mmCIF file of C-alpha atoms and ligand atoms in Angstrom:
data_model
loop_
_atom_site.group_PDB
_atom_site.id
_atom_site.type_symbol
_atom_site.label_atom_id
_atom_site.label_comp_id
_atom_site.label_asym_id
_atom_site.label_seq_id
_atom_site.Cartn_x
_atom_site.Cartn_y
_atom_site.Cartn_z
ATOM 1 C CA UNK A 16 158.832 124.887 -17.802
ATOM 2 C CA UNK A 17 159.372 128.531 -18.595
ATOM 3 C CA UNK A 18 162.226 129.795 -17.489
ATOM 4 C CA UNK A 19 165.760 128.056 -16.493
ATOM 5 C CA UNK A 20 168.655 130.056 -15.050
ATOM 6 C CA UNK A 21 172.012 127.640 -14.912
ATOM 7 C CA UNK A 22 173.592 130.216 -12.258
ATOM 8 C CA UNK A 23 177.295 129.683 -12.442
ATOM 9 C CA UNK A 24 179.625 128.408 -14.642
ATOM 10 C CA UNK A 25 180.930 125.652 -12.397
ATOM 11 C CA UNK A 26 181.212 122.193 -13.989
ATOM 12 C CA UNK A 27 180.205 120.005 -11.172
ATOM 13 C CA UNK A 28 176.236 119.988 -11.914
ATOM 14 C CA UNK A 29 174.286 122.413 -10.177
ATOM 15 C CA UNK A 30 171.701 121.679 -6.861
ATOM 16 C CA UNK A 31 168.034 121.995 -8.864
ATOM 17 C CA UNK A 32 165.592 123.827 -7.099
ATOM 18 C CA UNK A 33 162.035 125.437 -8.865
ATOM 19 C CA UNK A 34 159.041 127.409 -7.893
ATOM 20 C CA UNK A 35 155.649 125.677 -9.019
ATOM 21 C CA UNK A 36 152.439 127.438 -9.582
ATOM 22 C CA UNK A 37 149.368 128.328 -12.026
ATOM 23 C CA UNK A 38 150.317 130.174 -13.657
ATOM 24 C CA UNK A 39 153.416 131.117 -13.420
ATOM 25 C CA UNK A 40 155.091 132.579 -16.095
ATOM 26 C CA UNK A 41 155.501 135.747 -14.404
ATOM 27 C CA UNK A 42 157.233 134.756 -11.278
ATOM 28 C CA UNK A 43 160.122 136.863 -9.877
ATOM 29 C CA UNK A 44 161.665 134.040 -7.716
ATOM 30 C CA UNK A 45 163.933 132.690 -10.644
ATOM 31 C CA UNK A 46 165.266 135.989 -10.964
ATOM 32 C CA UNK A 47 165.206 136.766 -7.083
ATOM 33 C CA UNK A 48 167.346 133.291 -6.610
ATOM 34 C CA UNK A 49 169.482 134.312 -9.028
ATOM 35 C CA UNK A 50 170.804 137.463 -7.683
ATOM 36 C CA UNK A 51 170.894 135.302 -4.257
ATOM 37 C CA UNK A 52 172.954 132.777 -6.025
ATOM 38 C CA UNK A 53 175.266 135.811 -7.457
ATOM 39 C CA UNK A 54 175.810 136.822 -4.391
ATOM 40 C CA UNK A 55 176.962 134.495 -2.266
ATOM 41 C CA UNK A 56 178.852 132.327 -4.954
ATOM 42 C CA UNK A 57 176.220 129.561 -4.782
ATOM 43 C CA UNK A 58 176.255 126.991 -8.005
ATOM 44 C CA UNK A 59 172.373 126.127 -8.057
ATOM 45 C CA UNK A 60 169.796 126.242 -10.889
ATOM 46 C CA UNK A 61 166.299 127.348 -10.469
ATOM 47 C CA UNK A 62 163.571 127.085 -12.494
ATOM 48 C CA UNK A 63 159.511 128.177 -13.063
ATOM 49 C CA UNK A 64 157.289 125.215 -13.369
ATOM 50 C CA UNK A 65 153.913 125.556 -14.258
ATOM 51 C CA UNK A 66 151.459 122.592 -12.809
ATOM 52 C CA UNK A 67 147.841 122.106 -13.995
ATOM 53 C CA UNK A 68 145.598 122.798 -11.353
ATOM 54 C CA UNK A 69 144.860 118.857 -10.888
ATOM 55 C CA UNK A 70 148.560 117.952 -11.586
ATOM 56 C CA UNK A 71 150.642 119.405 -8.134
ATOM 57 C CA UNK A 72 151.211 116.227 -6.591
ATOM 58 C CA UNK A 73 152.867 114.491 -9.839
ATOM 59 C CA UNK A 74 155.081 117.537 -11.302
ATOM 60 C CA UNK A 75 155.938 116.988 -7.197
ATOM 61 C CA UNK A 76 156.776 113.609 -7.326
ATOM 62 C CA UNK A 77 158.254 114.021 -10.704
ATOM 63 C CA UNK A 78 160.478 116.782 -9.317
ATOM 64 C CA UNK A 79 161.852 114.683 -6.373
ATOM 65 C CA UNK A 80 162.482 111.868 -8.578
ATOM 66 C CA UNK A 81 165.115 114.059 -10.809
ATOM 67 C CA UNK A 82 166.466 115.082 -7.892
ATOM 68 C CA UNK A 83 165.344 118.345 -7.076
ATOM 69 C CA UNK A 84 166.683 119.576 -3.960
ATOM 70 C CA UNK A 85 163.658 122.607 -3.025
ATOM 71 C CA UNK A 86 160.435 124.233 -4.116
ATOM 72 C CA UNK A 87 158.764 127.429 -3.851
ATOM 73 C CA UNK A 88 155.500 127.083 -3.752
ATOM 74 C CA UNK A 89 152.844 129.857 -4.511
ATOM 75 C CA UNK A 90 148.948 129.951 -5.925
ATOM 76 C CA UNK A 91 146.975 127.642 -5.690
ATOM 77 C CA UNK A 92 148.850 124.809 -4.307
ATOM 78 C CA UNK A 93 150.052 125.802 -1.038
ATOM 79 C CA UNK A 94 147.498 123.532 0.860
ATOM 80 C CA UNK A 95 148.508 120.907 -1.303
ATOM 81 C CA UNK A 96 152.323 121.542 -0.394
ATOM 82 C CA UNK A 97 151.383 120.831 3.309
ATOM 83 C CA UNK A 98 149.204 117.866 2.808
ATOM 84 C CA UNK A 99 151.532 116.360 0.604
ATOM 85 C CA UNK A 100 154.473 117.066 2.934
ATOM 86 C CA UNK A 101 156.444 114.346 4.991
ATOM 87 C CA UNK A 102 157.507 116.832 7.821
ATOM 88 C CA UNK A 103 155.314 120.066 8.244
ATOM 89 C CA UNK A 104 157.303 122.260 10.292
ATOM 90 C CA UNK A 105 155.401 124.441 12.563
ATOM 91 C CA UNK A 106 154.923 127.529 10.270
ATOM 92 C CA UNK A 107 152.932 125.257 7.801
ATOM 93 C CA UNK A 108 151.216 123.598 10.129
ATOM 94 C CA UNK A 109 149.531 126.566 11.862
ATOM 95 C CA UNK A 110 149.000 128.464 8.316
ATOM 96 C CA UNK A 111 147.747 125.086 6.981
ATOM 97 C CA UNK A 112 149.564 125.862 4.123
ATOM 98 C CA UNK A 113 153.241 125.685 2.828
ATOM 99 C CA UNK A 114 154.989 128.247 0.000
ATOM 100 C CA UNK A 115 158.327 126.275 0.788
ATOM 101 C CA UNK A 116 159.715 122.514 0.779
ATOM 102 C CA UNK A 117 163.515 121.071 1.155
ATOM 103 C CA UNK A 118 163.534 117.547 0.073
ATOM 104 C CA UNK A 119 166.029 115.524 2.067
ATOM 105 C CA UNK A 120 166.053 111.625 0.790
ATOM 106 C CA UNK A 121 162.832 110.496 0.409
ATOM 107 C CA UNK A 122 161.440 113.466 2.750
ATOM 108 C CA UNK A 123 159.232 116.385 2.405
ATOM 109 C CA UNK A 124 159.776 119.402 4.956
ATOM 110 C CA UNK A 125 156.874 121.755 4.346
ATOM 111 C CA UNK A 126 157.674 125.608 5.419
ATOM 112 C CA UNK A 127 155.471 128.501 5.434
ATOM 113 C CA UNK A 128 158.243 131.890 5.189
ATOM 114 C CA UNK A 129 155.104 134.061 3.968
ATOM 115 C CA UNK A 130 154.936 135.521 7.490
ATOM 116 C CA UNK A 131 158.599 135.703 8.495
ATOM 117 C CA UNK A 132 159.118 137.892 5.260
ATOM 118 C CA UNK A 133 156.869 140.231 5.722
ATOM 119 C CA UNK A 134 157.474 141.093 9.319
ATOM 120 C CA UNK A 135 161.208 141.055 8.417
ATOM 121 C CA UNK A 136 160.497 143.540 5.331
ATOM 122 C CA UNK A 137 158.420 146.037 7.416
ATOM 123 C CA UNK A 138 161.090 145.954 10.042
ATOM 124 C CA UNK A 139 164.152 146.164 7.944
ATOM 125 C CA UNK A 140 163.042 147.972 4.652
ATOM 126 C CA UNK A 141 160.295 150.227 6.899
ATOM 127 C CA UNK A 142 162.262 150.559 9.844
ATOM 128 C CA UNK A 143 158.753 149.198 11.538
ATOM 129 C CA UNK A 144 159.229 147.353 15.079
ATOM 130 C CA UNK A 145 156.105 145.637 16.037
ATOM 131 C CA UNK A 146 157.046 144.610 19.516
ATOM 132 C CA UNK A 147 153.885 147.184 21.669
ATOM 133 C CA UNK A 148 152.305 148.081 18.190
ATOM 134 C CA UNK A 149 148.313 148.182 17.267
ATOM 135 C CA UNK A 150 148.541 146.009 14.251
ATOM 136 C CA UNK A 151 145.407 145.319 11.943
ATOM 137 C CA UNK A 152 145.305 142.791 9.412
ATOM 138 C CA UNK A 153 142.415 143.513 6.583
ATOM 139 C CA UNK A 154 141.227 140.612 5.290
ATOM 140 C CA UNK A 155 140.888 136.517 6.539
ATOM 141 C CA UNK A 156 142.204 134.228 3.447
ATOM 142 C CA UNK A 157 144.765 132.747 2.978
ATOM 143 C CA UNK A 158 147.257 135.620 2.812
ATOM 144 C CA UNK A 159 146.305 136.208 6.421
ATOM 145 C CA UNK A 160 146.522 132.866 7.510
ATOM 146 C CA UNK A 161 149.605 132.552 6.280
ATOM 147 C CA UNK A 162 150.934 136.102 8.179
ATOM 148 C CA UNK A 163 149.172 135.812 11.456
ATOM 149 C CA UNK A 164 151.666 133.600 13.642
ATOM 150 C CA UNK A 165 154.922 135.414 12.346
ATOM 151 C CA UNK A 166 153.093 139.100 13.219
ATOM 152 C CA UNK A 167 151.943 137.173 16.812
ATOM 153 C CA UNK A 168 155.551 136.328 17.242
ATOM 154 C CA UNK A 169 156.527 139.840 16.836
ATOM 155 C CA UNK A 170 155.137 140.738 20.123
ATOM 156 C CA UNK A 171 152.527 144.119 19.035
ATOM 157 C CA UNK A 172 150.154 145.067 22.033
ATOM 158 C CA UNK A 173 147.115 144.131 19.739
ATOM 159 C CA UNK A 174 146.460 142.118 16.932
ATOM 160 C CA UNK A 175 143.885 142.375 15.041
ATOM 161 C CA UNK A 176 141.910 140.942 11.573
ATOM 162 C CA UNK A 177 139.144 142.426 10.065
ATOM 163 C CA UNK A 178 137.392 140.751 6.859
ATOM 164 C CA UNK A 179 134.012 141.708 4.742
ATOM 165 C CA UNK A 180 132.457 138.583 6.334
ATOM 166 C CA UNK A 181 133.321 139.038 9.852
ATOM 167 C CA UNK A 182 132.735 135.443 10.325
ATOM 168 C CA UNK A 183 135.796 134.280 8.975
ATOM 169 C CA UNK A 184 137.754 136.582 11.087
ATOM 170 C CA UNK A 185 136.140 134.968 13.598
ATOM 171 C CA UNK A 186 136.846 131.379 12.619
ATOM 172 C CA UNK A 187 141.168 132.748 12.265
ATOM 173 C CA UNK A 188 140.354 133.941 15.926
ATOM 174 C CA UNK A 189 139.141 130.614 16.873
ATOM 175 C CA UNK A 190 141.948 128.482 15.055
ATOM 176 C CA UNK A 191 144.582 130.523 16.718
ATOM 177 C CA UNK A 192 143.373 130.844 20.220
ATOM 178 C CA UNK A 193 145.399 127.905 21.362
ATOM 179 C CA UNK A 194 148.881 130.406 20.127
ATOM 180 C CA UNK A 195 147.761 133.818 20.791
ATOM 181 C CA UNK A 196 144.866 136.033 20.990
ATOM 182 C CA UNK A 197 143.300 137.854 17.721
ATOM 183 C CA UNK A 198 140.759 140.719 17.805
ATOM 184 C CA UNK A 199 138.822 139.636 14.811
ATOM 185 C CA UNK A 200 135.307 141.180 13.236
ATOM 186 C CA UNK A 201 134.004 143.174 10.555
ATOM 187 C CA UNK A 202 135.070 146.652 8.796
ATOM 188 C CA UNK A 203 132.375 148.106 10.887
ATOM 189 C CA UNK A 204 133.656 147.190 14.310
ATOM 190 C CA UNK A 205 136.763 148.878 13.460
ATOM 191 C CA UNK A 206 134.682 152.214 14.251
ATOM 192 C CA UNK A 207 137.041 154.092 16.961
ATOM 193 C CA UNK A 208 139.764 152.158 16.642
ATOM 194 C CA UNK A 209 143.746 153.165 15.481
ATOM 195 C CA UNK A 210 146.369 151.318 14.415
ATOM 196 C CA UNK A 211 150.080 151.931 13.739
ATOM 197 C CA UNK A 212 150.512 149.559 11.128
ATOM 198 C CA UNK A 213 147.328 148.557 8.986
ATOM 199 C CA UNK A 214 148.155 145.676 6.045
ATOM 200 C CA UNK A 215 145.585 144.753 3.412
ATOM 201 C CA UNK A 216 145.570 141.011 2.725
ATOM 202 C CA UNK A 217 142.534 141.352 1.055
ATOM 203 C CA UNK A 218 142.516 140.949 -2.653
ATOM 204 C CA UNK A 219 141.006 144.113 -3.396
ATOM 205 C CA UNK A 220 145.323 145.160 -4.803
ATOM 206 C CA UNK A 221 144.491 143.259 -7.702
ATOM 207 C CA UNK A 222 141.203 145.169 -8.503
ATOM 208 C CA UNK A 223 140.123 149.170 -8.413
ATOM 209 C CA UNK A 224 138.169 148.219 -5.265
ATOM 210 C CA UNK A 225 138.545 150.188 -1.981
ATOM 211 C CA UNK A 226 137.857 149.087 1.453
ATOM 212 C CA UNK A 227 135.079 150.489 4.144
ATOM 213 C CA UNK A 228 137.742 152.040 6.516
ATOM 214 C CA UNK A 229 136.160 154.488 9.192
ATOM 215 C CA UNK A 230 138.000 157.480 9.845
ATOM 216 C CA UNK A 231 140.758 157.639 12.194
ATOM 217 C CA UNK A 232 141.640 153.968 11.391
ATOM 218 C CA UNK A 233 145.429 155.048 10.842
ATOM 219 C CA UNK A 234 147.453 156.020 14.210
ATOM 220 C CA UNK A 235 149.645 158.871 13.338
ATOM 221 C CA UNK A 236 152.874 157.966 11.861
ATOM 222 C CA UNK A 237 150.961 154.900 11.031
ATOM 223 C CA UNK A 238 152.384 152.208 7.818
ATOM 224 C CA UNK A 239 149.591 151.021 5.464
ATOM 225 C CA UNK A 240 151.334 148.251 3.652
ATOM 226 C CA UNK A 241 149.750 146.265 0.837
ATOM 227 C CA UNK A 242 150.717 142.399 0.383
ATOM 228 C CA UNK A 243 150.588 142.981 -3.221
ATOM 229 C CA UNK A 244 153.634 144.067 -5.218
ATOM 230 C CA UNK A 245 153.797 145.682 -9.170
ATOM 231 C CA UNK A 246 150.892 147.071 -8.646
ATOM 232 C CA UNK A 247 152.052 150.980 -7.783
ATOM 233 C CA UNK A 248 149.509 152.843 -5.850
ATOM 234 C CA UNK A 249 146.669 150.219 -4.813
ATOM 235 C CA UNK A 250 143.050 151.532 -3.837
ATOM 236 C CA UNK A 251 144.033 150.734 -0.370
ATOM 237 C CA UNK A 252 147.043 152.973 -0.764
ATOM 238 C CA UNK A 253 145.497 155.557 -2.410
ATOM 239 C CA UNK A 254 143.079 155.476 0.683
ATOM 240 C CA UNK A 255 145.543 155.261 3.343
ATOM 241 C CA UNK A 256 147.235 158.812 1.288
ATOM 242 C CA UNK A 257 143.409 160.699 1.113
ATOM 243 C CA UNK A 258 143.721 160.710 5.060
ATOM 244 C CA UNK A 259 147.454 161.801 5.242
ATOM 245 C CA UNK A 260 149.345 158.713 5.630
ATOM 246 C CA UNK A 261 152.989 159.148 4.174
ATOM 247 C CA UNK A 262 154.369 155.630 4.659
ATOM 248 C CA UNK A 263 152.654 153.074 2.150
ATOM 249 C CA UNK A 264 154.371 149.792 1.410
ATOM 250 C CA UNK A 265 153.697 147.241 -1.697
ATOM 251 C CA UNK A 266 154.681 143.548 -1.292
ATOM 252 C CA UNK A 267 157.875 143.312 -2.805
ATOM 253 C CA UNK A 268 159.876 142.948 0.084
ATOM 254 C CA UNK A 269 158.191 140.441 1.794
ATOM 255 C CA UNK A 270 158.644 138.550 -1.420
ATOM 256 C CA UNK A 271 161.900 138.878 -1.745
ATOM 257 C CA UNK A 272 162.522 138.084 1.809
ATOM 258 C CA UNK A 273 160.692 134.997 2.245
ATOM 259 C CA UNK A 274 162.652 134.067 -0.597
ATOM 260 C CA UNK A 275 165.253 134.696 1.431
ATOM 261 C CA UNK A 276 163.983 132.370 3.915
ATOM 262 C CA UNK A 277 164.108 129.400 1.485
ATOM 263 C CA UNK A 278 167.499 129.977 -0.207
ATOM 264 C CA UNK A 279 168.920 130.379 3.315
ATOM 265 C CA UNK A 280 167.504 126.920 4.495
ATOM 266 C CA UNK A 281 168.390 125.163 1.232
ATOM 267 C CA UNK A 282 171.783 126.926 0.885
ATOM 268 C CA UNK A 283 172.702 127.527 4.857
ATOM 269 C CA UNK A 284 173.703 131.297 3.270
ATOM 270 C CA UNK A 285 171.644 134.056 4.161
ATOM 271 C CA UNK A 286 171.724 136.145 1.048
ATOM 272 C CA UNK A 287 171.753 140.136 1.527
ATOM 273 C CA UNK A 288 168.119 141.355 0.152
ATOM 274 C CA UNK A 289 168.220 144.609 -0.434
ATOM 275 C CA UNK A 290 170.027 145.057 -3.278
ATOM 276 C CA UNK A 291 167.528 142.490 -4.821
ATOM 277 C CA UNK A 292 164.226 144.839 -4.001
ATOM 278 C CA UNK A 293 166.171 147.865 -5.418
ATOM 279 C CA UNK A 294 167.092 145.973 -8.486
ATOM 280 C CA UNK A 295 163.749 144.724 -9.086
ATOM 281 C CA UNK A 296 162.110 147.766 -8.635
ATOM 282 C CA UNK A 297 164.257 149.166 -11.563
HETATM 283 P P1 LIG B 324 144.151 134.884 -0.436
HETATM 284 O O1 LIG B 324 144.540 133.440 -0.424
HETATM 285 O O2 LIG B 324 144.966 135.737 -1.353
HETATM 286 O O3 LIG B 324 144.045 135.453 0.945
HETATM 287 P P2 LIG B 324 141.337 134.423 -0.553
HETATM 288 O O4 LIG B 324 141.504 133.281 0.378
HETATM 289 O O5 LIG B 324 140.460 134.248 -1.760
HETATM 290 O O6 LIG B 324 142.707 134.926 -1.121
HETATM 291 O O7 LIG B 324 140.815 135.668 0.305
HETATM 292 C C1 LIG B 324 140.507 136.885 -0.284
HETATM 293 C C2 LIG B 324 140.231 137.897 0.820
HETATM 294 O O8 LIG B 324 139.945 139.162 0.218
HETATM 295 C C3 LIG B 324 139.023 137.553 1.686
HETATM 296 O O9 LIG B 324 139.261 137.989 2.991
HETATM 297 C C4 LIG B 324 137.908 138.377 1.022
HETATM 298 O O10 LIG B 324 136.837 138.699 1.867
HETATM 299 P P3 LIG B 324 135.593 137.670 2.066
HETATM 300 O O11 LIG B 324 136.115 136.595 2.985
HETATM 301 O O12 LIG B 324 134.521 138.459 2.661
HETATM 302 O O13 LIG B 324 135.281 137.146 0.686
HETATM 303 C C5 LIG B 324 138.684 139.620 0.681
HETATM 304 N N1 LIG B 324 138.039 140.425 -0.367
HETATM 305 C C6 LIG B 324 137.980 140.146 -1.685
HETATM 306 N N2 LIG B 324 137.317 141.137 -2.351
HETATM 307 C C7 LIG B 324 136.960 142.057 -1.413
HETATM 308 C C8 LIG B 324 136.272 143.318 -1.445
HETATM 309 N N3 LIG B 324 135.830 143.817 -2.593
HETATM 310 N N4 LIG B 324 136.101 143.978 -0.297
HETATM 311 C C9 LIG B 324 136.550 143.478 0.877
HETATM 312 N N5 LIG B 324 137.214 142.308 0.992
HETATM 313 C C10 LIG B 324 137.416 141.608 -0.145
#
């Protein structure tokens, strides 16, 4: 355990709740559910547990057995979080994968709030309706998985994934034709196509690597957001800016509002967000 945030001084003992990952001593969510619990008066504590790669489904068990009330759940055991789960609700389910669980008794809901928070961040912190948009997703992991249905649900005219092996796109395409439709291929069949909001789920934020985008990929007026956060100017952002886009996005909002997402389902509080971004950004 490397952090642990006792959130109020209230003497009746507070709700536990913890994110769990490998590693993660650099999490933000302690501090995010924090200024959540600061805000609307809730008496919970939250903590960062760090699991051994092998170890998710005891420091789970372990953490239900003291009590714990909710997880966050990030790398790599959100397929684990689902599996493990007594009641996926439909989010997990169709991302096969779960970043959030509320234990209730001896049950396990599994969540998946990756999605919700970032179409809630690009509408409310990028003023960014989807509803008749062109929307391309780069990239067909797990980030993608995880954001497809929630970007589907936001009615755009077109959605669309394209990954470096096209045949993964494909497979998404397949997986979700029962829900909605997906355009899904390579970077090359992009070639003539525009889209008003492009988002790189790839994990090229994390490295100096750009992306084959053809020219004319970005509609004018057109958001290039980037999942990943703390990063400042990605290559994909620096990419979007060589061909005159103006509106770039980094991750941090979506991860403070899927946050959101959890603390509001643990808590029944929805906790105001972005005060949070603008703090964590200082
Ligand atoms: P995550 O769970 O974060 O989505 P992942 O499942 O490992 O991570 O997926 C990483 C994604 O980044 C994949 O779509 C990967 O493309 P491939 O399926 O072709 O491997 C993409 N990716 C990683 N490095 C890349 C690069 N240099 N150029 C293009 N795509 C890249």
């Amino acid at each position: 355990m490397v952090d642990n945030v006792a959130m109020s001084p209230n003497t009746t003992p507070a709700d536990r709740y913890a994110v769990v990952g490998h590693p993660i001593a650099h999490s933000k969510s302690p501090t995010i559910h924090r200024l959540f619990a600061q805000a609307t008066g809730q008496h919970i504590e939250y903590n960062a547990i760090e699991s051994a790669p092998d170890a998710f489904a005891d420091t789970l068990i372990r953490f239900v057995a003291q009590g714990g009330k909710g997880l966050n759940v990030t790398l790599p055991f959100k397929v684990e979080a689902c599996e493990l789960a007594t009641d996926p609700m439909p989010s997990a389910v169709l991302a096969g994968a779960a970043n959030c669980l509320a234990i209730r008794g001896d049950r396990i809901e599994a969540h998946n709030f990756d999605g919700k928070g970032l179409v809630t961040d690009i509408a409310q912190h990028h003023d960014t309706l989807l509803r008749g948009r062109r929307v391309l997703v780069l990239g067909a992991g797990g980030a993608t998985r995880g954001a497809l249905p929630a970007l589907a649900d936001a009615g755009p005219a077109v959605l669309a994934v394209a990954n470096r092996t096209a045949d993964k796109a494909r497979d998404l395409q397949i997986h979700f034709a029962p829900h909605f439709a997906l355009q899904a291929g390579g970077f090359e069949d992009l070639a003539g196509e525009s889209f008003d909001l492009i988002i790189n789920a790839t994990s090229t934020g994390l490295s100096d690597q750009g992306l084959p985008l053809p020219p004319g990929l970005f509609a004018p007026g057109a958001l290039a957001y980037d999942m990943v956060y703390g990063k400042g100017l990605t290559p994909f952002m620096r990419q979007a800016q060589e061909v005159g886009v103006t509106r770039l996005a980094d991750g941090l909002g979506m991860l403070v509002e899927q946050a959101a997402e959890a603390f509001a389902l643990w808590r029944g509080v929805r906790p105001p967000t972005a005060d949070v971004i603008r703090a964590l950004r200082g």
